[in-house]
Amino acid sequence: MATITHEEAHVHAHGPELQHQFETPEQQKEAATLGMWAFLVTEIMLFGGIFMAYIVYRWAFPEAWEESAALLNTPLATVNTVVLLVSSLTVALAVNAAEEGNKRRLLTMLALTMLLGLTFLVIKGYEYSEKFAHCAGAKDPISWITGSDLHESHECLVPGRGFLFPEEHGATGGSHGAAHTASMQSGHQLFFLLYFCATGLHAIHMIIGLGVMSAITIMALRDRFSPTYFTPVEIGGLYWHLIDIIWVFLFPLFYLV
Amino acid sequence: MSTISLPQSSYIRDNSRTFIDWLKSWLLTVDHKRIAILYLLSINFFFLLGGLAATLVRVELITPQGDLMSSDVYNRAFTLHGVIMVFFFLIPSIPAVLGNFLVPLMIGARDLAFPRLNLLSWYLYMIGGIFALIAAVFGGVDTGWTFYTPFTSTYSNSNVVMSITGVFIMGFSSILTGLNFIATIHKMRAPGLTWFRLPLFIWANYATSIIQILATPVLGIALLLVIVERVWGVGIYDPALGGDPLLFQHLFWFYSHPAVYIMILPAMGVISELISTFSRKRIFGYEFIAFSSIAIAILGFLVWGHHMFVSSQSVYAGLIFSFITMLVAIPSAIKVFNWTATLYKGSISYRTPMLYALGFIGLFVIGGLTGIFLGVTAVDLHVTDTYFVVAHFHYVMVGGTIMAYLGGIHFWWPKMTGRMYNEIWGSIAALIIFVGFNMTFFPQFILGYLGMPRRYHVYPPEFQILHVMSTAGASILAIGFIVPLIYLAISLRKGAIAGDNPWGATGLEWKTSSPPPTFNFDKTPIVTEEAYAYPPEAAERDAASWRPGSPL
Ligand code: HEM
Ligand SMILES: [Cu+2]
C-alpha cells in the first residue's frame, strides 16, 4: 500500500473556495454538478407522482378535462411561458458571463433573471386570484379587493366545498347538483385540484429559485467568483432550467388539452 | 499504531473547554463520523420506542379476548410500531449509521462530498421524528404504517396529518443521504480505487442511494396529496368525489416496495464484508454480487403490484407483477449462493459479527422464499393480510436488516470507538436474538396459514397457543436487544484497546487508526489491489496454526 501526503496532493495553488474534503477544484466542481443532477432527478420524480395522477384522471374523465381546461386563462399562461423561456436564456448568459469573469454582465443577467421570475409569480398570482375572486362573486381580482360589483357567484373553480362548475360550460352542471352523475362533476374538481397542486408546487420551486438566485447575486457582489470558480452559478442555473422545463410540461398538459 | 492506548487525536476527542462548546462541536459538526454517531444514538432511541409499542401489541395478544386495550388503542399501538420501525429505524439504519461512518473511510476520502448536507439530513430526520412523536403523544394514529386511503384521507380522525408530515420530512433526509453517497462514490474515490476494487458494502450503498433518490419523492407526493385532501376537504383519493383510492396504493407501493430494498441492500453489503473477513477468503463471485445489487435496485421498481393482488387490479397486471416478483428472487439468491461458496473451505471464525452474518443467511433464505410464496397469486389470495405476511416481512426485516445492522455495529465497533466489546457476552446475545427471533416469528407463519388475519386484537381461542409462543419468543428477543446495549456501553470505558485492525481485515478503513482522525487518513491512500485480497493460502495457514485456546 503506497501513500502520498496531503501536502503533495495540495501542491498546486487553489483559492479558499476549495473545501477540505476535496483534493482538487475539478473534483469539487464535478461532485457538485453530479449532486445537482441527482437532485434534479429527484425533483422530476416528485412531479412524476402528480403526472401519474394526471394521467389516471384524465383517462377517467376526458370530457371534464376538456371543459375545464377551457376555463383556464390561456393567454396569461402563454405570456408566462414566454417569460420563463426568456429567463432560461438569461440564466444561460449569466453562466456564460461568469465563465468569462465578466462581473457586470453576470450581475445584469442575474437581476434580469430574477425580474423575469418575479414577473412569472405575479402573473401566476393574478391567475390564482382570478379564480378566488370568482368564488367570492367578483368579476376580477380588482373588484374583489375593492368589494365593488359583487353578485351571486355562479362559478367557483377552487376545489373545496364551494366548488361550482358553471352550467353553460359543462353538460352536467355544478357540484350542487350532486344528484346527477356524481363522478362527472367531480372530474372537473379533480382537474382543478391537480391544477392547483401542480402549479402551486411549481410556484414554490420558483420562490426557492428566486432565493437561490439572490444568494448567488450576493456572492457575485462579494467577488466570490472567478473564471476558475463559478460552480454555484452553474448549479443554480441548472436548478432554474429545471423549473422552466417543468413548466414547459405543465403548460400544455393543463392549458392546451 | 500502538495497541496499548488510544490514539492521541481522533474524531471523538476535541479540545472544547466548556460543556456548551462540546455540545456545539457535536451538534454543528460536519464530520461524517460524528454525524454517524448522532444517527446511531437517535436511531437506537427510536428503535427502543418502536420496540415498546411492539411489546404492547404482543402483550395484548396473549389472550384471545381484548383485555388490555380497546381495538382503537390496539390500532394505534401497531401503527406506532410500524411507522417508527420502518421510517425512523429500518430505512435510515444501515446507510445513515454505518454508511455515513464507512463510505468515506472505505473509499479513502476525507469526508462525504457534501458534509453540510449530511448534517442537514440528520436535522431533517430529527424534525420528522419529532413530528411523529408529537402525533403519538397527542393520541396517535390508527391507520397502519401503510396509510391506506380512503381511511387516512376521509374516515380516520386520528393525527394523520401530523405523522404523515413527519414521514414526509424524514423522506427528504433519506434523499439527501442518497444524493450525498452517489456524488461521493462517483467522485471521491482514492487514487487506484476503481469500481471493481470497491468493497461490496459500497456497491450496496450505491444501489440503495439510487433507490432513495428515485423512489422517495414519489412517496412524498403521495403523502402530500393525502394531507391536501384532509386539510382542504377535496377529493383526490375520495371515490365520492371522483377520486381513486387505489391511486394511493400504486404511488405508495411504488415507493415502499423499493423501500424494502433500501432496508435490505445495505444489509447485504454488510454481510459480504463479514463473510469474507471471517472466512479469510476472497469473496466468491465479486462481480455477481456487485451487479446483483444493481439488478435488485432496478427490478425492485417493477414489482409494486404484488402488494395489490387483491385490490381489483387487472388479472393481467397481477400476472405480470407476479412474474417480475419471481425475477427479483434471482439476484437475491445469487448473493446467498455466493456467500455460501465463500464459506466453503474458508477458515471460519465464529466471532460475534460472524454469528449475526450466518444468522442473516438462514433467516433471509426463509424470508425470501416465503416472499416467493406470496408472489404466487394463487397462494397470496389465501394468505394475504394474514400473519403469514407479517412473518414474511419480519424474517427479512428483523432477521435480515437488524441482524446485519447488529453484526455491522459489532464488526466496526472497534473502529468507531477504539475499543473491543466483550466477545463472550456478544456471542451470548447473538444466540439469544437468534432463538428469540425464530420463536417469535415462526409460529406466525403457521398462524397466518391457518387464517389468523393481521391487525386484529381479538382472535379465536384455538390460536392462543401459537400467540403465546410468539409473545414468549418476543420477550427473549427483547432481552437479546437489551444485553448488547449494556456490554457495548461498558466497553466504552472498560473495553480492551482494539488497535487499528483487530480482525486482520482488508479494506481501507482498517488502515487508519481506531478511532480514526478527523480527516480519516494522515496520507491519502493509493489502492493497488482488489478488495478482499486475502492471500489464497490465508485460510489454510489459519487452520494449520490453530491451537486449543486460540480465538475461535
Ligand atoms: C425475495 C424477495 C422478496 C419477495 C419475492 C417478496 C414478496 C412479497 C410479497 C408478494 C408481498 C405481499 C404479500 C401480501 O401483502 O399479500 C410482500 C410483503 C412484504 N414484504 Fe416482501 N418480498 C421479498 C423480500 C422482501 C424484503 C427484502 C423485505 C424487507 C426488507 C420485504 C418486506 C415486505 C413487507 C414490509 C411486506 C408487507 C407490507 C405490508 O403489507 O404491510 N420483502 N413481499
Ligand atoms: Cu414488495
Coordinates of N, CA and C in Angstrom, one line a residue, chain B residues 6-190:
Chain B
L6 N -5.3 4.5 23.3 CA -6.0 5.1 22.1 C -5.1 6.2 21.5
P7 N -5.3 6.4 20.2 CA -4.5 7.5 19.6 C -4.7 8.8 20.3
Q8 N -3.7 9.7 20.2 CA -3.7 11.0 20.8 C -4.9 11.8 20.3
S9 N -5.0 11.9 19.0 CA -6.1 12.7 18.5 C -7.0 11.8 17.6
S10 N -8.3 12.0 17.7 CA -9.2 11.3 16.9 C -10.4 12.1 16.7
Y11 N -11.4 11.6 15.9 CA -12.6 12.4 15.7 C -13.4 12.6 16.9
I12 N -13.2 11.7 17.9 CA -14.1 11.8 19.1 C -13.5 12.9 20.0
R13 N -12.2 13.0 20.1 CA -11.7 13.9 21.0 C -11.7 15.3 20.4
D14 N -11.9 16.3 21.3 CA -11.7 17.7 20.9 C -11.3 18.5 22.1
N15 N -10.8 19.7 21.8 CA -10.3 20.5 22.9 C -11.3 21.5 23.4
S16 N -12.6 21.2 23.4 CA -13.5 22.2 23.8 C -13.4 22.3 25.4
R17 N -13.5 23.5 25.9 CA -13.3 23.7 27.3 C -14.6 23.5 28.1
T18 N -15.7 24.1 27.6 CA -16.9 24.1 28.4 C -17.9 23.1 27.8
F19 N -18.9 22.8 28.5 CA -19.9 21.8 28.1 C -20.6 22.3 26.8
I20 N -20.9 23.6 26.8 CA -21.6 24.2 25.7 C -20.7 24.0 24.4
D21 N -19.5 24.3 24.5 CA -18.6 24.2 23.4 C -18.6 22.7 22.9
W22 N -18.6 21.8 23.8 CA -18.5 20.4 23.5 C -19.8 20.0 22.8
L23 N -20.9 20.5 23.3 CA -22.2 20.2 22.7 C -22.3 20.8 21.3
K24 N -21.8 22.0 21.1 CA -21.8 22.6 19.8 C -20.9 21.8 18.9
S25 N -19.8 21.4 19.4 CA -18.9 20.7 18.5 C -19.5 19.4 18.0
W26 N -20.5 18.9 18.7 CA -21.2 17.7 18.1 C -22.4 18.1 17.3
L27 N -23.2 19.1 17.8 CA -24.5 19.4 17.1 C -24.2 20.1 15.8
L28 N -23.1 20.8 15.7 CA -22.8 21.6 14.5 C -21.7 20.9 13.7
T29 N -21.4 19.7 14.0 CA -20.3 19.0 13.3 C -20.6 18.8 11.8
V30 N -19.6 18.8 11.0 CA -19.8 18.3 9.6 C -19.0 17.1 9.3
D31 N -18.4 16.5 10.4 CA -17.6 15.3 10.2 C -18.5 14.1 10.0
H32 N -18.3 13.4 9.0 CA -19.3 12.3 8.7 C -19.3 11.2 9.8
K33 N -18.1 11.1 10.5 CA -18.1 10.1 11.6 C -18.9 10.5 12.8
R34 N -18.8 11.8 13.1 CA -19.6 12.3 14.2 C -21.1 12.3 13.9
I35 N -21.4 12.6 12.6 CA -22.9 12.6 12.2 C -23.4 11.1 12.3
A36 N -22.5 10.2 12.0 CA -22.9 8.8 12.1 C -23.2 8.5 13.6
I37 N -22.4 9.0 14.5 CA -22.7 8.7 15.9 C -24.0 9.4 16.3
L38 N -24.3 10.6 15.8 CA -25.5 11.2 16.1 C -26.7 10.4 15.7
Y39 N -26.5 9.8 14.4 CA -27.6 9.0 13.9 C -27.7 7.7 14.8
L40 N -26.5 7.2 15.1 CA -26.6 5.9 15.9 C -27.4 6.1 17.2
L41 N -27.2 7.2 17.9 CA -27.9 7.4 19.1 C -29.4 7.6 18.9
S42 N -29.7 8.5 17.9 CA -31.1 8.8 17.7 C -31.8 7.6 17.1
I43 N -31.2 6.9 16.2 CA -31.9 5.7 15.6 C -32.2 4.7 16.7
N44 N -31.2 4.4 17.5 CA -31.4 3.4 18.5 C -32.5 3.9 19.5
F45 N -32.6 5.2 19.8 CA -33.7 5.7 20.6 C -35.0 5.3 20.0
F46 N -35.1 5.5 18.7 CA -36.4 5.2 18.0 C -36.7 3.7 18.0
F47 N -35.6 3.0 17.9 CA -35.7 1.5 17.9 C -36.3 1.1 19.2
L48 N -35.9 1.6 20.3 CA -36.4 1.2 21.6 C -37.9 1.6 21.7
L49 N -38.2 2.8 21.2 CA -39.5 3.3 21.2 C -40.5 2.3 20.4
G50 N -40.0 2.0 19.2 CA -40.8 1.1 18.4 C -41.0 -0.3 19.1
G51 N -39.9 -0.7 19.8 CA -39.9 -1.9 20.5 C -41.0 -1.9 21.6
L52 N -41.1 -0.8 22.3 CA -42.0 -0.6 23.3 C -43.5 -0.8 22.8
A53 N -43.7 -0.2 21.6 CA -45.0 -0.3 21.0 C -45.3 -1.8 20.7
A54 N -44.2 -2.5 20.2 CA -44.4 -3.9 19.8 C -44.7 -4.7 21.1
T55 N -44.1 -4.3 22.2 CA -44.4 -5.0 23.4 C -45.9 -5.0 23.8
L56 N -46.4 -3.7 23.6 CA -47.8 -3.6 23.9 C -48.7 -4.5 23.0
V57 N -48.3 -4.6 21.7 CA -49.1 -5.4 20.8 C -49.0 -6.9 21.3
R58 N -47.8 -7.3 21.5 CA -47.6 -8.8 21.9 C -48.2 -9.1 23.2
V59 N -48.2 -8.2 24.2 CA -48.8 -8.5 25.4 C -50.3 -8.6 25.3
E60 N -50.9 -7.7 24.5 CA -52.4 -7.8 24.2 C -52.7 -9.2 23.6
L61 N -51.9 -9.7 22.8 CA -52.2 -10.9 22.0 C -52.0 -12.2 22.8
I62 N -51.7 -12.1 24.1 CA -51.5 -13.3 24.9 C -52.9 -14.0 25.0
T63 N -53.9 -13.3 25.2 CA -55.2 -13.9 25.3 C -56.1 -13.6 24.1
P64 N -57.0 -14.5 23.9 CA -57.9 -14.3 22.7 C -58.8 -13.1 22.9
Q65 N -59.2 -12.7 24.1 CA -60.1 -11.5 24.3 C -59.2 -10.3 24.2
G66 N -59.9 -9.1 24.0 CA -59.2 -7.9 24.1 C -59.3 -7.3 25.5
D67 N -58.3 -7.8 26.3 CA -58.5 -7.3 27.7 C -57.6 -6.1 28.1
L68 N -56.5 -6.0 27.4 CA -55.6 -4.9 27.8 C -56.0 -3.6 27.2
M69 N -56.4 -3.6 25.9 CA -56.8 -2.4 25.3 C -58.0 -2.5 24.4
S70 N -58.6 -1.4 24.0 CA -59.7 -1.5 23.1 C -59.1 -1.6 21.7
S71 N -59.9 -2.0 20.7 CA -59.4 -2.2 19.4 C -58.8 -0.9 18.9
D72 N -59.4 0.3 19.3 CA -58.9 1.5 18.9 C -57.4 1.8 19.4
V73 N -57.2 1.5 20.6 CA -55.9 1.7 21.2 C -54.9 0.7 20.5
Y74 N -55.4 -0.5 20.3 CA -54.6 -1.5 19.6 C -54.1 -1.0 18.3
N75 N -55.0 -0.5 17.5 CA -54.7 0.1 16.2 C -53.6 1.1 16.3
R76 N -53.7 1.9 17.3 CA -52.6 3.0 17.5 C -51.3 2.4 17.9
A77 N -51.4 1.3 18.6 CA -50.1 0.7 19.1 C -49.4 0.1 17.9
F78 N -50.1 -0.7 17.0 CA -49.3 -1.3 15.9 C -48.9 -0.3 14.9
T79 N -49.7 0.8 14.8 CA -49.3 1.8 13.8 C -48.1 2.5 14.3
L80 N -48.0 2.8 15.6 CA -46.8 3.5 16.1 C -45.6 2.6 15.9
H81 N -45.8 1.3 16.2 CA -44.7 0.3 15.9 C -44.3 0.4 14.5
G82 N -45.2 0.2 13.6 CA -44.8 0.1 12.1 C -44.2 1.4 11.6
V83 N -44.8 2.6 11.9 CA -44.3 3.8 11.4 C -42.9 4.1 11.9
I84 N -42.7 3.9 13.2 CA -41.4 4.1 13.8 C -40.3 3.2 13.2
M85 N -40.7 1.9 13.3 CA -39.7 0.9 12.8 C -39.3 1.0 11.4
V86 N -40.3 1.3 10.5 CA -40.0 1.3 9.1 C -39.3 2.7 8.8
F87 N -40.0 3.8 9.1 CA -39.5 5.0 8.6 C -38.4 5.6 9.4
F88 N -38.4 5.3 10.7 CA -37.4 6.0 11.6 C -36.3 5.1 12.1
F89 N -36.4 3.8 11.8 CA -35.3 2.9 12.2 C -34.8 2.2 10.9
L90 N -35.6 1.3 10.3 CA -35.0 0.5 9.2 C -34.5 1.2 8.0
I91 N -35.2 2.2 7.6 CA -34.8 2.9 6.4 C -33.5 3.7 6.6
P92 N -33.4 4.5 7.7 CA -32.1 5.1 7.8 C -31.0 4.2 8.4
S93 N -31.4 3.1 9.1 CA -30.4 2.4 9.9 C -29.0 2.2 9.3
I94 N -28.9 1.3 8.4 CA -27.5 1.0 8.0 C -26.9 2.1 7.1
P95 N -27.6 2.7 6.1 CA -26.9 3.7 5.4 C -26.5 4.9 6.3
A96 N -27.4 5.3 7.2 CA -27.1 6.6 7.9 C -26.1 6.4 9.0
V97 N -26.1 5.2 9.6 CA -25.1 5.0 10.7 C -23.8 4.4 10.1
L98 N -23.9 3.1 9.6 CA -22.7 2.5 9.1 C -22.2 3.2 7.8
G99 N -23.2 3.4 6.9 CA -22.8 4.0 5.7 C -22.1 5.4 5.9
N100 N -22.7 6.2 6.7 CA -22.1 7.5 6.9 C -20.7 7.4 7.5
F101 N -20.5 6.5 8.4 CA -19.2 6.3 9.0 C -18.2 5.7 8.0
L102 N -18.7 4.8 7.2 CA -17.7 3.9 6.5 C -17.5 4.4 5.0
V103 N -18.5 5.0 4.4 CA -18.3 5.2 2.9 C -17.0 6.0 2.7
P104 N -16.8 7.2 3.4 CA -15.6 7.9 3.1 C -14.4 7.1 3.5
L105 N -14.4 6.4 4.6 CA -13.3 5.6 5.1 C -12.9 4.5 4.1
M106 N -14.0 3.9 3.6 CA -13.7 2.7 2.7 C -13.2 3.2 1.3
I107 N -13.5 4.4 0.9 CA -13.0 4.8 -0.4 C -11.8 5.7 -0.3
G108 N -11.3 5.9 1.0 CA -10.1 6.7 1.1 C -10.3 8.2 1.0
A109 N -11.5 8.7 1.4 CA -11.7 10.1 1.3 C -11.7 10.8 2.6
R110 N -11.6 12.1 2.7 CA -11.6 12.8 3.9 C -13.0 12.9 4.5
D111 N -14.0 13.0 3.7 CA -15.4 13.2 4.1 C -16.3 12.9 3.0
L112 N -17.6 13.0 3.2 CA -18.5 12.9 2.1 C -18.4 14.1 1.2
A113 N -19.0 14.1 0.0 CA -18.9 15.2 -0.9 C -19.5 16.4 -0.3
F114 N -20.7 16.3 0.4 CA -21.4 17.4 0.9 C -21.6 17.3 2.4
P115 N -20.6 17.7 3.2 CA -20.7 17.4 4.6 C -21.9 18.2 5.3
R116 N -22.1 19.4 4.8 CA -23.2 20.2 5.5 C -24.5 19.6 5.1
L117 N -24.7 19.1 3.9 CA -25.9 18.5 3.5 C -26.2 17.3 4.4
N118 N -25.1 16.6 4.8 CA -25.1 15.5 5.6 C -25.7 15.8 7.0
L119 N -25.2 16.9 7.5 CA -25.7 17.4 8.8 C -27.2 17.8 8.7
L120 N -27.5 18.5 7.6 CA -28.9 18.8 7.4 C -29.8 17.6 7.4
S121 N -29.3 16.5 6.8 CA -30.1 15.3 6.7 C -30.4 14.8 8.1
W122 N -29.4 14.9 9.0 CA -29.7 14.4 10.4 C -30.8 15.3 11.0
Y123 N -30.7 16.6 10.8 CA -31.7 17.5 11.4 C -33.1 17.2 10.8
L124 N -33.1 17.0 9.5 CA -34.4 16.7 9.0 C -35.0 15.4 9.6
Y125 N -34.1 14.4 9.7 CA -34.5 13.2 10.4 C -35.1 13.5 11.8
M126 N -34.4 14.3 12.5 CA -34.9 14.6 13.9 C -36.2 15.3 13.9
I127 N -36.3 16.3 12.9 CA -37.6 17.1 12.9 C -38.7 16.1 12.5
G128 N -38.5 15.3 11.5 CA -39.5 14.3 11.1 C -39.9 13.4 12.3
G129 N -38.9 13.0 13.0 CA -39.1 12.1 14.2 C -39.9 12.8 15.3
I130 N -39.6 14.1 15.4 CA -40.4 14.9 16.5 C -41.8 15.0 16.1
F131 N -42.1 15.2 14.8 CA -43.5 15.3 14.3 C -44.2 13.9 14.6
A132 N -43.5 12.8 14.3 CA -44.1 11.5 14.6 C -44.4 11.3 16.1
L133 N -43.4 11.8 16.9 CA -43.6 11.6 18.3 C -44.8 12.5 18.8
I134 N -44.8 13.7 18.3 CA -46.0 14.6 18.8 C -47.3 13.9 18.4
A135 N -47.3 13.4 17.2 CA -48.6 12.7 16.7 C -48.9 11.6 17.7
A136 N -47.9 10.9 18.1 CA -48.1 9.7 19.0 C -48.6 10.2 20.4
V137 N -47.9 11.3 20.9 CA -48.2 11.7 22.2 C -49.7 12.3 22.3
F138 N -50.1 13.0 21.2 CA -51.4 13.6 21.3 C -52.4 12.6 20.7
G139 N -52.4 11.4 21.0 CA -53.4 10.4 20.6 C -53.1 9.4 19.6
G140 N -52.0 9.6 18.9 CA -51.6 8.5 18.0 C -52.3 8.5 16.7
V141 N -52.0 7.5 15.8 CA -52.6 7.3 14.5 C -53.1 5.9 14.5
D142 N -54.2 5.7 13.7 CA -54.8 4.3 13.7 C -54.8 3.7 12.4
T143 N -54.0 4.2 11.4 CA -54.2 3.8 10.0 C -53.3 2.7 9.6
G144 N -52.4 2.2 10.4 CA -51.3 1.3 9.9 C -50.2 2.1 9.2
W145 N -49.1 1.4 9.1 CA -47.9 2.2 8.6 C -48.1 2.5 7.1
T146 N -49.1 1.8 6.4 CA -49.3 2.0 5.0 C -50.2 3.2 4.7
F147 N -50.8 3.8 5.6 CA -51.6 5.0 5.4 C -52.6 4.8 4.3
Y148 N -53.3 3.7 4.2 CA -54.2 3.5 3.0 C -55.3 4.5 3.0
T149 N -55.6 5.0 1.8 CA -56.8 5.8 1.6 C -57.9 4.8 1.2
P150 N -59.2 5.1 1.4 CA -59.7 6.3 1.8 C -59.8 6.5 3.4
F151 N -59.2 5.4 4.1 CA -59.3 5.5 5.5 C -58.5 6.7 6.0
T152 N -57.3 6.9 5.6 CA -56.5 8.0 6.0 C -57.1 9.3 5.6
S153 N -57.6 9.4 4.3 CA -58.0 10.6 3.8 C -59.4 11.1 4.3
T154 N -60.2 10.1 4.5 CA -61.6 10.5 4.8 C -62.1 10.1 6.2
Y155 N -61.8 8.9 6.6 CA -62.6 8.4 7.7 C -61.8 8.5 9.0
S156 N -60.5 8.3 9.0 CA -59.8 8.3 10.3 C -59.8 9.7 10.9
N157 N -60.0 9.7 12.2 CA -59.9 11.1 12.9 C -58.8 11.1 13.9
S158 N -57.7 10.4 13.6 CA -56.6 10.5 14.5 C -55.6 11.5 13.9
N159 N -54.4 11.5 14.4 CA -53.4 12.6 14.0 C -52.7 12.2 12.7
V160 N -53.5 12.0 11.6 CA -52.9 11.5 10.4 C -51.9 12.6 9.8
V161 N -52.4 13.8 9.8 CA -51.6 14.9 9.1 C -50.3 15.0 9.8
M162 N -50.3 15.0 11.1 CA -49.1 15.2 11.8 C -48.1 14.1 11.5
S163 N -48.5 12.9 11.6 CA -47.5 11.8 11.4 C -47.1 11.7 9.9
I164 N -48.0 12.0 9.0 CA -47.6 12.0 7.6 C -46.6 13.1 7.3
T165 N -46.8 14.3 8.0 CA -45.8 15.3 7.8 C -44.4 14.8 8.3
G166 N -44.4 14.1 9.4 CA -43.1 13.6 9.9 C -42.5 12.7 8.9
V167 N -43.2 11.8 8.3 CA -42.7 10.8 7.4 C -42.2 11.6 6.1
F168 N -43.0 12.6 5.7 CA -42.6 13.4 4.6 C -41.2 14.0 4.8
I169 N -41.1 14.6 5.9 CA -39.8 15.3 6.2 C -38.6 14.3 6.3
M170 N -38.9 13.2 7.0 CA -37.9 12.1 7.0 C -37.4 11.7 5.6
G171 N -38.4 11.7 4.7 CA -38.1 11.3 3.3 C -37.0 12.2 2.7
F172 N -37.1 13.5 3.0 CA -36.0 14.3 2.5 C -34.7 14.0 3.1
S173 N -34.7 13.7 4.3 CA -33.4 13.3 4.9 C -32.8 12.1 4.2
S174 N -33.7 11.1 3.9 CA -33.2 9.9 3.2 C -32.7 10.3 1.8
I175 N -33.4 11.2 1.1 CA -33.0 11.6 -0.2 C -31.6 12.3 -0.2
L176 N -31.4 13.1 0.8 CA -30.1 13.8 0.9 C -29.0 12.8 1.2
T177 N -29.2 11.8 2.0 CA -28.2 10.8 2.2 C -27.8 10.1 0.9
G178 N -28.8 9.7 0.2 CA -28.6 9.0 -1.1 C -27.8 9.9 -2.1
L179 N -28.2 11.1 -2.2 CA -27.6 12.0 -3.1 C -26.1 12.2 -2.8
N180 N -25.9 12.4 -1.5 CA -24.5 12.5 -1.0 C -23.7 11.3 -1.3
F181 N -24.2 10.1 -1.1 CA -23.4 8.9 -1.4 C -23.1 8.8 -2.8
I182 N -24.1 9.1 -3.7 CA -23.9 9.0 -5.1 C -22.7 9.9 -5.5
A183 N -22.8 11.1 -5.2 CA -21.7 12.0 -5.6 C -20.4 11.6 -5.0
T184 N -20.4 11.1 -3.7 CA -19.2 10.7 -3.1 C -18.5 9.5 -3.8
I185 N -19.4 8.5 -4.0 CA -18.8 7.3 -4.6 C -18.3 7.5 -6.0
H186 N -19.0 8.4 -6.7 CA -18.5 8.7 -8.1 C -17.2 9.5 -8.1
K187 N -17.1 10.5 -7.2 CA -16.1 11.5 -7.4 C -15.0 11.5 -6.3
M188 N -15.1 10.7 -5.3 CA -14.2 10.9 -4.2 C -13.3 9.7 -3.9
R189 N -13.3 8.7 -4.8 CA -12.5 7.5 -4.5 C -11.0 7.8 -4.6
A190 N -10.3 7.1 -3.7 CA -8.8 7.3 -3.7 C -8.2 6.9 -5.0

